[in-house]
Amino acid sequence: MSKKGENEYKTRFAVFGFRYCEVDADDFFDLTEADFTAIAVYSDMKQTGFFDSSNSLLNRFVESTVWSAKSNFLDIPTDCPTRERHGWTGDAQIFSDTASWLFDCAAFFRKYVQDMYDWQRKDGCLPQIVPEGGVDSYMYTMNGSVGWADAGVLIPYRFWKHYGDSSILKKYYKGMKKYARFMMKRCGKHTLLSKPLRIPKAYRKYAVNVGQSYGEWAEPEDVHPNKWTDMILPHPEVSTAYTCFVMEYMAEIASELGEKKDASLYREFADQVRRAYQEIRKLPEFTLDTDRQAMLVRPLYMNLLDKNGREYAQKRLIKALDNYGWRLGTGFLSTPLILDVLSDINVQYAYRLLENEEMPGWLFMPKHGATTVWESWEGTEAQNGIASLNHYSKGAVCAWLFETMCGIRIDGENHFRISPKPGGNFIYAGASYDSIYGKVSCRWEKNDAGMKYTVEIPPNTTARIMLPGMESFEVKAGTYVWTVEIADKSDGKNTEEGDIHEL
């Protein structure tokens, strides 16, 4: 019961995600929507990244990603604010790059990495969820799952690359070494749940065929249904791939810290694991001749194949996309990687996939009214309860918008690399980032004269400019406008060449 007159109610502490609020009362008087206020609660992170383009659906998807991050970044990066509210390490590691563009979240991720290493077991294993509170006991064996536990290495590595701050590597290197040793010890083992890997013995001892893990997670149902056995049986293709990937990062980290002996150990081990992976991909159940996009994206992004295998996988990926109508068929782990892989082949392939408005696809969400990012491509029609509608993970594609589409890269101390790659049906696209050095931005726009580029470089920094069809060049701080004229190519090839005019 409420008293007569003005009544105010406010909980002391409550966090939950919602889009609609139902108010039920006997007498609404003259109440309108303007009389109600929703309070957004999230960690105090200044927004640093901004994006705009001629595609309104993509703009809305970026906005949805911002709000999904805000909804879930509350002291820890949770998976969703409506259901579990757990600090899943896998979700955090695939999104950390995008988060670092969109927000000033350096302190946030430093704190979360500390949480992970506070939890680390004596054998080096890192968790699937941190803090551990609320994790069901039967899920204990999922700790150490590749793609999830690897956050203990992948997040500090990406933090270092983005902010140029290696202190995070120094602080957690001892823990990283323990986790690397944990991964190495899994190689060559098997359990009753392991299906035999019929590859040469010399390579088998570097393959990972033990442990429960989540695998790719949440691929479209018509690509790979989510089955309970996927969390019981080992995933030798995924696990072996991530073992090599993490070892490569560990070698680079060790080199940065002057640990030459460690760097050599990790590099040599990665080479052996890579060979084991190549043998695994010769098996019928793991063949490269597949329409599962994730199984082609992963080895291409992680450089796991030899030259012939790489060329075959690139062609097979394009065929897989053709067979699926250029819709997304990846799950959690490979969705953030696919546009980078396609860009290496031909950036127009990346744009073709990005602009897809059908399900599964990024733009399908805002097209059907989504204001936050879905966990599953199918949204409310998701399989087996994977139906969170406020789950930032698939928003990890936004890093590509900053780094490749608009071409902004932090390239060492006080230096940037600006290398935009226009394409698709876009008339214009632009991104800005409030970096630790100041605001940097790049915008491109098609016009009758060709392509117009507007670039802003912050004070006390320099940048290498790499525009399509032109030789690269260095510039100092300032705002620049260039027009690249498109030459008339009689051979009909889709290339950009011509004179560059600084305005």
Short mmCIF file of C-alpha atoms in Angstrom, two decimals:
data_model
loop_
_atom_site.label_atom_id
_atom_site.label_comp_id
_atom_site.label_asym_id
_atom_site.label_seq_id
_atom_site.Cartn_x
_atom_site.Cartn_y
_atom_site.Cartn_z
CA MET A 1 0.00 0.00 0.00
CA SER A 2 1.20 3.50 -0.75
CA LYS A 3 0.45 6.64 1.15
CA LYS A 4 -1.33 9.58 -0.33
CA GLY A 5 0.79 12.14 -2.11
CA GLU A 6 4.23 11.64 -3.59
CA ASN A 7 5.83 8.21 -3.10
CA GLU A 8 9.42 7.33 -3.95
CA TYR A 9 10.83 3.81 -4.07
CA LYS A 10 14.41 2.85 -4.84
CA THR A 11 16.17 -0.44 -4.12
CA ARG A 12 19.47 -0.30 -2.30
CA PHE A 13 21.09 -2.72 -4.74
CA ALA A 14 19.52 -4.45 -7.70
CA VAL A 15 20.91 -5.23 -11.13
CA PHE A 16 18.92 -6.87 -13.88
CA GLY A 17 18.52 -6.44 -17.58
CA PHE A 18 15.22 -5.48 -19.11
CA ARG A 19 13.76 -3.70 -22.08
CA TYR A 20 10.17 -3.17 -20.95
CA CYS A 21 8.68 -2.30 -17.59
CA GLU A 22 5.11 -3.10 -16.62
CA VAL A 23 3.47 -0.79 -14.08
CA ASP A 24 0.17 -1.89 -12.53
CA ALA A 25 -1.88 0.49 -10.35
CA ASP A 26 -5.48 1.26 -9.55
CA ASP A 27 -5.23 4.87 -10.60
CA PHE A 28 -2.56 6.19 -12.96
CA PHE A 29 -3.77 9.77 -12.70
CA ASP A 30 -1.90 11.63 -15.43
CA LEU A 31 1.21 9.40 -15.53
CA THR A 32 3.13 9.13 -18.79
CA GLU A 33 6.32 7.38 -19.87
CA ALA A 34 8.21 10.56 -19.02
CA ASP A 35 7.36 10.03 -15.34
CA PHE A 36 9.50 6.88 -15.16
CA THR A 37 13.29 6.67 -15.20
CA ALA A 38 15.42 3.56 -15.70
CA ILE A 39 18.84 3.79 -14.07
CA ALA A 40 21.63 2.13 -16.05
CA VAL A 41 24.20 0.65 -13.67
CA TYR A 42 27.65 -0.32 -14.96
CA SER A 43 31.31 0.13 -14.18
CA ASP A 44 32.50 3.70 -14.64
CA MET A 45 34.02 3.46 -18.09
CA LYS A 46 34.20 6.45 -20.40
CA GLN A 47 33.16 5.65 -23.96
CA THR A 48 36.21 6.13 -26.17
CA GLY A 49 35.19 4.61 -29.51
CA PHE A 50 32.60 5.98 -31.91
CA PHE A 51 31.48 4.68 -35.31
CA ASP A 52 29.17 5.88 -38.05
CA SER A 53 28.44 4.65 -41.56
CA SER A 54 25.93 4.81 -44.38
CA ASN A 55 24.41 1.52 -43.17
CA SER A 56 21.87 2.33 -40.46
CA LEU A 57 21.54 -1.32 -39.39
CA LEU A 58 25.28 -1.55 -38.73
CA ASN A 59 25.17 1.70 -36.76
CA ARG A 60 22.36 0.28 -34.62
CA PHE A 61 24.30 -2.95 -34.12
CA VAL A 62 27.30 -0.99 -32.83
CA GLU A 63 24.98 0.89 -30.46
CA SER A 64 23.53 -2.45 -29.33
CA THR A 65 27.05 -3.69 -28.63
CA VAL A 66 27.80 -0.61 -26.53
CA TRP A 67 24.67 -1.21 -24.46
CA SER A 68 25.31 -4.93 -24.11
CA ALA A 69 28.77 -4.14 -22.75
CA LYS A 70 27.39 -1.56 -20.34
CA SER A 71 24.72 -4.04 -19.21
CA ASN A 72 27.34 -6.68 -18.45
CA PHE A 73 30.39 -4.76 -17.29
CA LEU A 74 29.58 -4.42 -13.62
CA ASP A 75 32.82 -5.02 -11.68
CA ILE A 76 33.28 -8.16 -13.80
CA PRO A 77 32.35 -8.95 -17.42
CA THR A 78 29.23 -11.10 -17.08
CA ASP A 79 27.60 -13.11 -19.83
CA CYS A 80 24.12 -11.63 -19.44
CA PRO A 81 22.35 -9.43 -16.86
CA THR A 82 19.16 -11.46 -16.83
CA ARG A 83 20.04 -15.08 -16.15
CA GLU A 84 23.41 -16.41 -14.96
CA ARG A 85 25.32 -13.14 -14.50
CA HIS A 86 28.55 -15.15 -14.39
CA GLY A 87 32.00 -13.86 -15.28
CA TRP A 88 32.62 -16.25 -18.17
CA THR A 89 36.25 -16.04 -19.24
CA GLY A 90 35.54 -17.09 -22.83
CA ASP A 91 33.11 -14.25 -23.42
CA ALA A 92 35.58 -11.79 -21.92
CA GLN A 93 38.57 -12.87 -24.00
CA ILE A 94 36.80 -12.73 -27.37
CA PHE A 95 35.40 -9.28 -26.58
CA SER A 96 38.40 -7.64 -24.90
CA ASP A 97 39.71 -6.09 -28.14
CA THR A 98 36.36 -4.52 -28.99
CA ALA A 99 35.86 -3.36 -25.40
CA SER A 100 39.24 -1.61 -25.52
CA TRP A 101 38.13 0.39 -28.55
CA LEU A 102 34.71 1.27 -27.20
CA PHE A 103 35.63 2.10 -23.59
CA ASP A 104 38.42 3.19 -21.31
CA CYS A 105 38.45 -0.22 -19.68
CA ALA A 106 42.14 -0.68 -18.83
CA ALA A 107 41.49 -0.65 -15.08
CA PHE A 108 38.47 -2.91 -15.54
CA PHE A 109 40.46 -5.63 -17.32
CA ARG A 110 43.43 -5.32 -14.99
CA LYS A 111 41.08 -6.11 -12.14
CA TYR A 112 39.51 -9.05 -14.00
CA VAL A 113 42.89 -10.59 -14.87
CA GLN A 114 43.77 -10.35 -11.17
CA ASP A 115 40.52 -12.19 -10.39
CA MET A 116 41.55 -15.00 -12.75
CA TYR A 117 44.97 -15.46 -11.22
CA ASP A 118 43.62 -15.25 -7.69
CA TRP A 119 41.63 -18.35 -8.62
CA GLN A 120 44.42 -20.26 -10.45
CA ARG A 121 44.93 -23.84 -9.23
CA LYS A 122 48.31 -25.23 -8.20
CA ASP A 123 48.50 -27.27 -11.42
CA GLY A 124 48.17 -24.02 -13.42
CA CYS A 125 44.58 -24.54 -14.54
CA LEU A 126 42.58 -21.34 -15.05
CA PRO A 127 38.80 -21.08 -14.71
CA GLN A 128 35.86 -21.01 -17.07
CA ILE A 129 34.06 -18.57 -14.74
CA VAL A 130 35.56 -16.09 -12.30
CA PRO A 131 34.67 -15.38 -9.54
CA GLU A 132 33.58 -18.97 -9.05
CA GLY A 133 30.46 -18.26 -6.98
CA GLY A 134 27.33 -19.91 -8.31
CA VAL A 135 29.09 -22.47 -10.52
CA ASP A 136 27.41 -25.87 -10.32
CA SER A 137 29.65 -28.66 -9.01
CA TYR A 138 29.22 -30.81 -12.11
CA MET A 139 30.82 -28.01 -14.16
CA TYR A 140 34.14 -28.22 -12.29
CA THR A 141 35.69 -30.38 -15.00
CA MET A 142 35.06 -27.62 -17.56
CA ASN A 143 37.73 -25.43 -15.93
CA GLY A 144 40.71 -25.23 -18.26
CA SER A 145 38.46 -25.27 -21.34
CA VAL A 146 40.37 -23.83 -24.29
CA GLY A 147 39.05 -20.52 -25.54
CA TRP A 148 37.81 -19.82 -22.01
CA ALA A 149 40.68 -20.44 -19.60
CA ASP A 150 43.05 -19.07 -22.25
CA ALA A 151 41.79 -15.62 -21.27
CA GLY A 152 44.58 -15.61 -18.69
CA VAL A 153 47.06 -15.26 -21.57
CA LEU A 154 44.95 -13.74 -24.36
CA ILE A 155 43.59 -10.76 -22.42
CA PRO A 156 46.98 -9.60 -21.06
CA TYR A 157 48.51 -10.08 -24.54
CA ARG A 158 45.82 -7.95 -26.21
CA PHE A 159 46.01 -5.41 -23.40
CA TRP A 160 49.74 -5.05 -24.09
CA LYS A 161 49.18 -4.68 -27.84
CA HIS A 162 46.38 -2.16 -27.48
CA TYR A 163 47.80 0.06 -24.74
CA GLY A 164 51.50 -0.56 -25.28
CA ASP A 165 51.80 -1.41 -21.59
CA SER A 166 53.87 -4.51 -20.88
CA SER A 167 53.61 -4.16 -17.09
CA ILE A 168 50.57 -6.47 -17.14
CA LEU A 169 52.78 -9.16 -18.72
CA LYS A 170 55.44 -8.77 -16.04
CA LYS A 171 52.90 -8.97 -13.24
CA TYR A 172 51.25 -12.18 -14.41
CA TYR A 173 54.06 -13.92 -16.27
CA LYS A 174 54.60 -16.46 -13.52
CA GLY A 175 50.93 -17.43 -13.65
CA MET A 176 50.99 -17.53 -17.44
CA LYS A 177 53.92 -19.94 -17.33
CA LYS A 178 51.99 -22.20 -14.98
CA TYR A 179 49.02 -22.19 -17.34
CA ALA A 180 51.25 -22.89 -20.35
CA ARG A 181 52.71 -25.86 -18.48
CA PHE A 182 49.19 -27.06 -17.71
CA MET A 183 48.37 -26.96 -21.44
CA MET A 184 51.59 -28.72 -22.39
CA LYS A 185 50.97 -31.55 -19.93
CA ARG A 186 47.60 -32.31 -21.55
CA CYS A 187 49.25 -33.06 -24.88
CA GLY A 188 49.50 -36.72 -25.83
CA LYS A 189 47.14 -38.00 -23.13
CA HIS A 190 43.80 -39.74 -23.48
CA THR A 191 40.93 -40.97 -21.31
CA LEU A 192 38.01 -43.36 -21.72
CA LEU A 193 36.09 -40.50 -23.34
CA SER A 194 38.79 -39.85 -25.93
CA LYS A 195 38.18 -41.16 -29.42
CA PRO A 196 41.43 -42.52 -30.89
CA LEU A 197 43.35 -40.12 -33.10
CA ARG A 198 44.79 -42.26 -35.86
CA ILE A 199 47.75 -40.07 -36.63
CA PRO A 200 51.48 -40.96 -36.45
CA LYS A 201 52.68 -41.51 -32.88
CA ALA A 202 55.32 -38.81 -33.20
CA TYR A 203 52.56 -36.22 -33.67
CA ARG A 204 50.01 -37.80 -31.35
CA LYS A 205 52.03 -36.78 -28.30
CA TYR A 206 51.50 -33.12 -29.21
CA ALA A 207 47.75 -33.42 -29.86
CA VAL A 208 45.19 -32.50 -27.18
CA ASN A 209 42.58 -35.23 -26.85
CA VAL A 210 41.56 -34.96 -23.20
CA GLY A 211 39.50 -32.70 -21.01
CA GLN A 212 35.98 -31.38 -21.26
CA SER A 213 35.52 -28.11 -23.09
CA TYR A 214 32.87 -26.02 -24.78
CA GLY A 215 34.29 -26.20 -28.28
CA GLU A 216 33.00 -23.59 -30.71
CA TRP A 217 29.75 -22.96 -28.76
CA ALA A 218 26.49 -21.66 -30.24
CA GLU A 219 26.94 -22.30 -33.93
CA PRO A 220 23.65 -22.05 -35.85
CA GLU A 221 21.48 -25.10 -35.25
CA ASP A 222 21.45 -26.11 -38.92
CA VAL A 223 25.26 -25.98 -38.97
CA HIS A 224 26.06 -27.84 -35.75
CA PRO A 225 23.31 -28.42 -33.16
CA ASN A 226 24.25 -27.77 -29.56
CA LYS A 227 24.38 -31.22 -27.94
CA TRP A 228 25.14 -32.15 -24.34
CA THR A 229 27.88 -34.48 -25.58
CA ASP A 230 29.75 -31.42 -26.86
CA MET A 231 30.50 -30.55 -23.23
CA ILE A 232 31.45 -34.10 -22.24
CA LEU A 233 33.76 -35.30 -24.99
CA PRO A 234 37.16 -33.79 -25.84
CA HIS A 235 37.50 -31.43 -28.83
CA PRO A 236 40.88 -32.37 -30.34
CA GLU A 237 40.62 -29.99 -33.31
CA VAL A 238 39.71 -26.94 -31.21
CA SER A 239 41.94 -27.83 -28.24
CA THR A 240 45.03 -28.57 -30.32
CA ALA A 241 44.51 -25.34 -32.29
CA TYR A 242 44.28 -23.18 -29.17
CA THR A 243 47.27 -24.90 -27.58
CA CYS A 244 49.42 -23.88 -30.55
CA PHE A 245 47.88 -20.39 -30.57
CA VAL A 246 48.58 -19.79 -26.87
CA MET A 247 52.15 -21.12 -27.17
CA GLU A 248 52.84 -18.66 -30.00
CA TYR A 249 51.59 -15.81 -27.81
CA MET A 250 53.64 -17.08 -24.88
CA ALA A 251 56.76 -17.07 -27.07
CA GLU A 252 56.12 -13.45 -28.02
CA ILE A 253 55.43 -12.47 -24.42
CA ALA A 254 58.58 -14.21 -23.20
CA SER A 255 60.64 -12.40 -25.87
CA GLU A 256 59.19 -9.05 -24.79
CA LEU A 257 60.20 -9.78 -21.20
CA GLY A 258 63.69 -10.92 -22.15
CA GLU A 259 63.01 -14.56 -21.26
CA LYS A 260 64.86 -15.99 -24.26
CA LYS A 261 65.00 -19.58 -23.03
CA ASP A 262 61.26 -19.63 -22.40
CA ALA A 263 60.57 -18.02 -25.77
CA SER A 264 62.54 -20.74 -27.54
CA LEU A 265 60.72 -23.47 -25.59
CA TYR A 266 57.26 -22.12 -26.42
CA ARG A 267 58.11 -21.52 -30.06
CA GLU A 268 59.47 -25.03 -30.55
CA PHE A 269 56.49 -26.55 -28.75
CA ALA A 270 54.08 -24.52 -30.89
CA ASP A 271 55.78 -25.86 -34.04
CA GLN A 272 55.26 -29.45 -32.89
CA VAL A 273 51.62 -28.82 -31.94
CA ARG A 274 51.06 -27.20 -35.35
CA ARG A 275 52.32 -30.34 -37.07
CA ALA A 276 50.03 -32.45 -34.93
CA TYR A 277 47.11 -30.21 -35.88
CA GLN A 278 47.90 -30.64 -39.57
CA GLU A 279 47.80 -34.42 -39.12
CA ILE A 280 44.46 -34.18 -37.30
CA ARG A 281 43.00 -32.27 -40.23
CA LYS A 282 43.84 -35.19 -42.52
CA LEU A 283 41.38 -37.40 -40.62
CA PRO A 284 37.90 -37.84 -42.20
CA GLU A 285 36.12 -36.50 -39.11
CA PHE A 286 38.24 -33.31 -39.14
CA THR A 287 38.72 -32.83 -42.87
CA LEU A 288 39.26 -29.39 -44.37
CA ASP A 289 36.60 -30.33 -46.91
CA THR A 290 33.79 -29.05 -44.70
CA ASP A 291 31.00 -26.50 -44.68
CA ARG A 292 31.54 -25.73 -40.99
CA GLN A 293 32.98 -22.24 -41.29
CA ALA A 294 34.54 -22.33 -37.82
CA MET A 295 36.73 -25.30 -38.76
CA LEU A 296 38.16 -23.30 -41.65
CA VAL A 297 38.36 -19.87 -40.00
CA ARG A 298 40.24 -21.15 -36.95
CA PRO A 299 43.30 -22.66 -38.72
CA LEU A 300 43.49 -19.75 -41.16
CA TYR A 301 43.45 -17.10 -38.44
CA MET A 302 45.85 -19.03 -36.20
CA ASN A 303 48.28 -19.89 -39.03
CA LEU A 304 48.06 -23.62 -38.38
CA LEU A 305 48.31 -24.95 -41.95
CA ASP A 306 51.10 -25.36 -44.46
CA LYS A 307 51.00 -23.41 -47.72
CA ASN A 308 48.92 -25.95 -49.63
CA GLY A 309 46.53 -26.43 -46.73
CA ARG A 310 46.11 -22.68 -46.35
CA GLU A 311 45.31 -22.16 -50.02
CA TYR A 312 42.81 -25.04 -49.94
CA ALA A 313 41.14 -23.80 -46.73
CA GLN A 314 40.74 -20.29 -48.15
CA LYS A 315 39.00 -21.60 -51.27
CA ARG A 316 36.92 -24.02 -49.21
CA LEU A 317 35.79 -21.23 -46.88
CA ILE A 318 34.47 -19.21 -49.81
CA LYS A 319 32.67 -22.32 -51.07
CA ALA A 320 31.20 -22.92 -47.59
CA LEU A 321 29.91 -19.34 -47.53
CA ASP A 322 28.44 -19.78 -51.01
CA ASN A 323 26.70 -22.95 -49.86
CA TYR A 324 25.25 -21.12 -46.86
CA GLY A 325 24.06 -18.07 -48.79
CA TRP A 326 26.78 -15.83 -47.35
CA ARG A 327 25.33 -16.05 -43.87
CA LEU A 328 27.34 -16.55 -40.69
CA GLY A 329 27.84 -20.15 -39.60
CA THR A 330 30.34 -19.59 -36.81
CA GLY A 331 29.97 -19.84 -33.03
CA PHE A 332 31.47 -17.87 -30.14
CA LEU A 333 35.14 -18.54 -30.79
CA SER A 334 35.35 -17.96 -34.54
CA THR A 335 32.79 -15.18 -35.09
CA PRO A 336 35.31 -12.46 -34.04
CA LEU A 337 37.90 -13.92 -36.44
CA ILE A 338 36.03 -14.50 -39.69
CA LEU A 339 36.16 -10.97 -41.13
CA ASP A 340 39.94 -10.80 -40.58
CA VAL A 341 40.34 -14.11 -42.40
CA LEU A 342 38.15 -12.97 -45.30
CA SER A 343 39.99 -9.63 -45.49
CA ASP A 344 43.24 -11.52 -46.03
CA ILE A 345 41.65 -13.24 -49.02
CA ASN A 346 39.73 -10.27 -50.43
CA VAL A 347 38.19 -7.52 -48.34
CA GLN A 348 35.07 -7.56 -50.55
CA TYR A 349 34.27 -11.02 -49.14
CA ALA A 350 34.32 -9.53 -45.64
CA TYR A 351 31.93 -6.78 -46.67
CA ARG A 352 29.60 -9.26 -48.33
CA LEU A 353 29.31 -11.22 -45.09
CA LEU A 354 29.07 -8.11 -42.92
CA GLU A 355 26.18 -6.71 -44.95
CA ASN A 356 24.12 -9.90 -44.77
CA GLU A 357 20.73 -9.07 -43.22
CA GLU A 358 19.45 -12.62 -42.99
CA MET A 359 19.69 -14.98 -40.04
CA PRO A 360 22.37 -15.94 -39.08
CA GLY A 361 23.97 -12.52 -39.30
CA TRP A 362 24.92 -9.49 -37.27
CA LEU A 363 22.48 -7.15 -39.02
CA PHE A 364 19.59 -9.58 -38.64
CA MET A 365 19.41 -8.57 -34.98
CA PRO A 366 18.75 -4.81 -35.36
CA LYS A 367 16.62 -5.48 -38.44
CA HIS A 368 14.27 -7.41 -36.17
CA GLY A 369 14.20 -4.82 -33.41
CA ALA A 370 17.10 -5.91 -31.19
CA THR A 371 18.60 -3.16 -29.03
CA THR A 372 21.23 -5.43 -27.48
CA VAL A 373 23.26 -8.33 -28.89
CA TRP A 374 21.91 -11.89 -28.77
CA GLU A 375 23.80 -14.92 -27.49
CA SER A 376 22.38 -17.12 -30.23
CA TRP A 377 21.93 -16.23 -33.88
CA GLU A 378 18.34 -17.48 -33.56
CA GLY A 379 17.41 -15.08 -30.76
CA THR A 380 14.29 -16.16 -28.90
CA GLU A 381 14.03 -19.25 -31.11
CA ALA A 382 17.43 -20.47 -29.92
CA GLN A 383 18.22 -24.12 -29.37
CA ASN A 384 18.35 -25.71 -25.93
CA GLY A 385 17.87 -22.50 -23.98
CA ILE A 386 20.78 -20.52 -25.46
CA ALA A 387 18.49 -17.54 -25.57
CA SER A 388 20.06 -14.57 -23.80
CA LEU A 389 19.10 -11.40 -25.65
CA ASN A 390 21.73 -9.24 -23.94
CA HIS A 391 25.03 -10.99 -24.53
CA TYR A 392 27.90 -8.88 -25.91
CA SER A 393 29.98 -11.76 -27.37
CA LYS A 394 28.95 -11.54 -31.02
CA GLY A 395 29.51 -7.78 -30.85
CA ALA A 396 33.24 -8.57 -30.93
CA VAL A 397 33.05 -7.90 -34.69
CA CYS A 398 33.17 -4.18 -33.87
CA ALA A 399 36.96 -4.33 -33.50
CA TRP A 400 37.12 -5.03 -37.25
CA LEU A 401 35.18 -1.83 -37.94
CA PHE A 402 37.87 0.23 -36.18
CA GLU A 403 40.96 -1.73 -37.23
CA THR A 404 40.21 -2.72 -40.83
CA MET A 405 37.14 -0.94 -42.20
CA CYS A 406 38.39 2.42 -40.88
CA GLY A 407 41.97 1.22 -40.55
CA ILE A 408 42.96 2.68 -37.18
CA ARG A 409 45.82 0.79 -35.55
CA ILE A 410 48.01 1.70 -32.60
CA ASP A 411 51.49 1.00 -33.90
CA GLY A 412 53.89 1.49 -31.03
CA GLU A 413 54.52 4.41 -28.73
CA ASN A 414 53.18 7.74 -30.06
CA HIS A 415 52.61 6.21 -33.48
CA PHE A 416 49.59 5.07 -35.46
CA ARG A 417 49.01 3.19 -38.69
CA ILE A 418 46.03 4.36 -40.72
CA SER A 419 45.08 1.80 -43.36
CA PRO A 420 41.36 1.95 -44.21
CA LYS A 421 39.84 -0.64 -46.52
CA PRO A 422 36.64 0.68 -48.11
CA GLY A 423 34.27 -1.74 -49.75
CA GLY A 424 30.84 -3.23 -50.09
CA ASN A 425 27.81 -1.03 -50.66
CA PHE A 426 28.91 1.59 -48.15
CA ILE A 427 28.94 5.23 -49.24
CA TYR A 428 30.89 6.30 -46.17
CA ALA A 429 32.24 5.01 -42.87
CA GLY A 430 34.14 6.67 -40.07
CA ALA A 431 35.52 5.85 -36.65
CA SER A 432 37.18 7.86 -33.91
CA TYR A 433 39.05 6.70 -30.84
CA ASP A 434 40.08 8.65 -27.77
CA SER A 435 43.43 6.97 -27.25
CA ILE A 436 45.91 7.58 -24.45
CA TYR A 437 47.66 9.94 -26.91
CA GLY A 438 44.53 11.86 -27.87
CA LYS A 439 41.78 11.54 -30.44
CA VAL A 440 42.58 9.66 -33.65
CA SER A 441 40.02 9.27 -36.42
CA CYS A 442 39.61 8.10 -39.99
CA ARG A 443 36.66 8.55 -42.33
CA TRP A 444 36.27 7.59 -45.97
CA GLU A 445 33.59 8.61 -48.41
CA LYS A 446 32.89 7.76 -52.02
CA ASN A 447 32.28 10.72 -54.32
CA ASP A 448 32.40 11.58 -58.01
CA ALA A 449 36.12 12.31 -57.80
CA GLY A 450 36.94 8.95 -56.28
CA MET A 451 37.51 8.32 -52.58
CA LYS A 452 37.83 11.06 -49.99
CA TYR A 453 39.74 10.30 -46.78
CA THR A 454 39.68 12.50 -43.68
CA VAL A 455 42.24 11.62 -40.99
CA GLU A 456 42.99 13.21 -37.61
CA ILE A 457 46.26 12.45 -35.83
CA PRO A 458 46.62 13.65 -32.20
CA PRO A 459 49.36 16.04 -30.98
CA ASN A 460 52.86 14.71 -30.29
CA THR A 461 52.29 11.62 -32.44
CA THR A 462 52.95 10.54 -36.01
CA ALA A 463 51.25 8.07 -38.32
CA ARG A 464 51.95 5.98 -41.38
CA ILE A 465 49.17 6.46 -43.92
CA MET A 466 48.38 3.50 -46.16
CA LEU A 467 45.59 4.27 -48.62
CA PRO A 468 44.38 1.67 -51.15
CA GLY A 469 46.34 1.77 -54.40
CA MET A 470 48.95 4.22 -53.09
CA GLU A 471 52.44 4.11 -51.64
CA SER A 472 52.49 4.58 -47.86
CA PHE A 473 53.78 7.80 -46.30
CA GLU A 474 54.35 9.39 -42.88
CA VAL A 475 52.52 12.39 -41.46
CA LYS A 476 52.80 14.44 -38.29
CA ALA A 477 49.94 15.45 -36.01
CA GLY A 478 47.09 17.31 -37.66
CA THR A 479 43.89 16.92 -39.63
CA TYR A 480 44.23 15.88 -43.26
CA VAL A 481 41.88 15.45 -46.19
CA TRP A 482 43.00 13.46 -49.22
CA THR A 483 41.19 12.51 -52.40
CA VAL A 484 42.29 9.44 -54.27
CA GLU A 485 41.21 9.51 -57.88
CA ILE A 486 40.13 6.20 -59.34
CA ALA A 487 41.97 5.47 -62.55
CA ASP A 488 40.03 4.12 -65.52
CA LYS A 489 41.18 0.52 -65.77
CA SER A 490 40.61 -0.93 -69.21
CA ASP A 491 41.13 -4.49 -67.93
CA GLY A 492 38.06 -4.12 -65.72
CA LYS A 493 39.77 -5.13 -62.50
CA ASN A 494 38.35 -3.75 -59.26
CA THR A 495 41.37 -1.76 -58.11
CA GLU A 496 41.99 1.75 -56.87
CA GLU A 497 44.82 3.69 -58.42
CA GLY A 498 45.47 7.29 -59.25
CA ASP A 499 46.83 10.54 -57.94
CA ILE A 500 46.51 11.58 -54.32
CA HIS A 501 45.65 15.19 -53.62
CA GLU A 502 46.08 16.69 -50.15
CA LEU A 503 43.55 19.44 -49.51
#
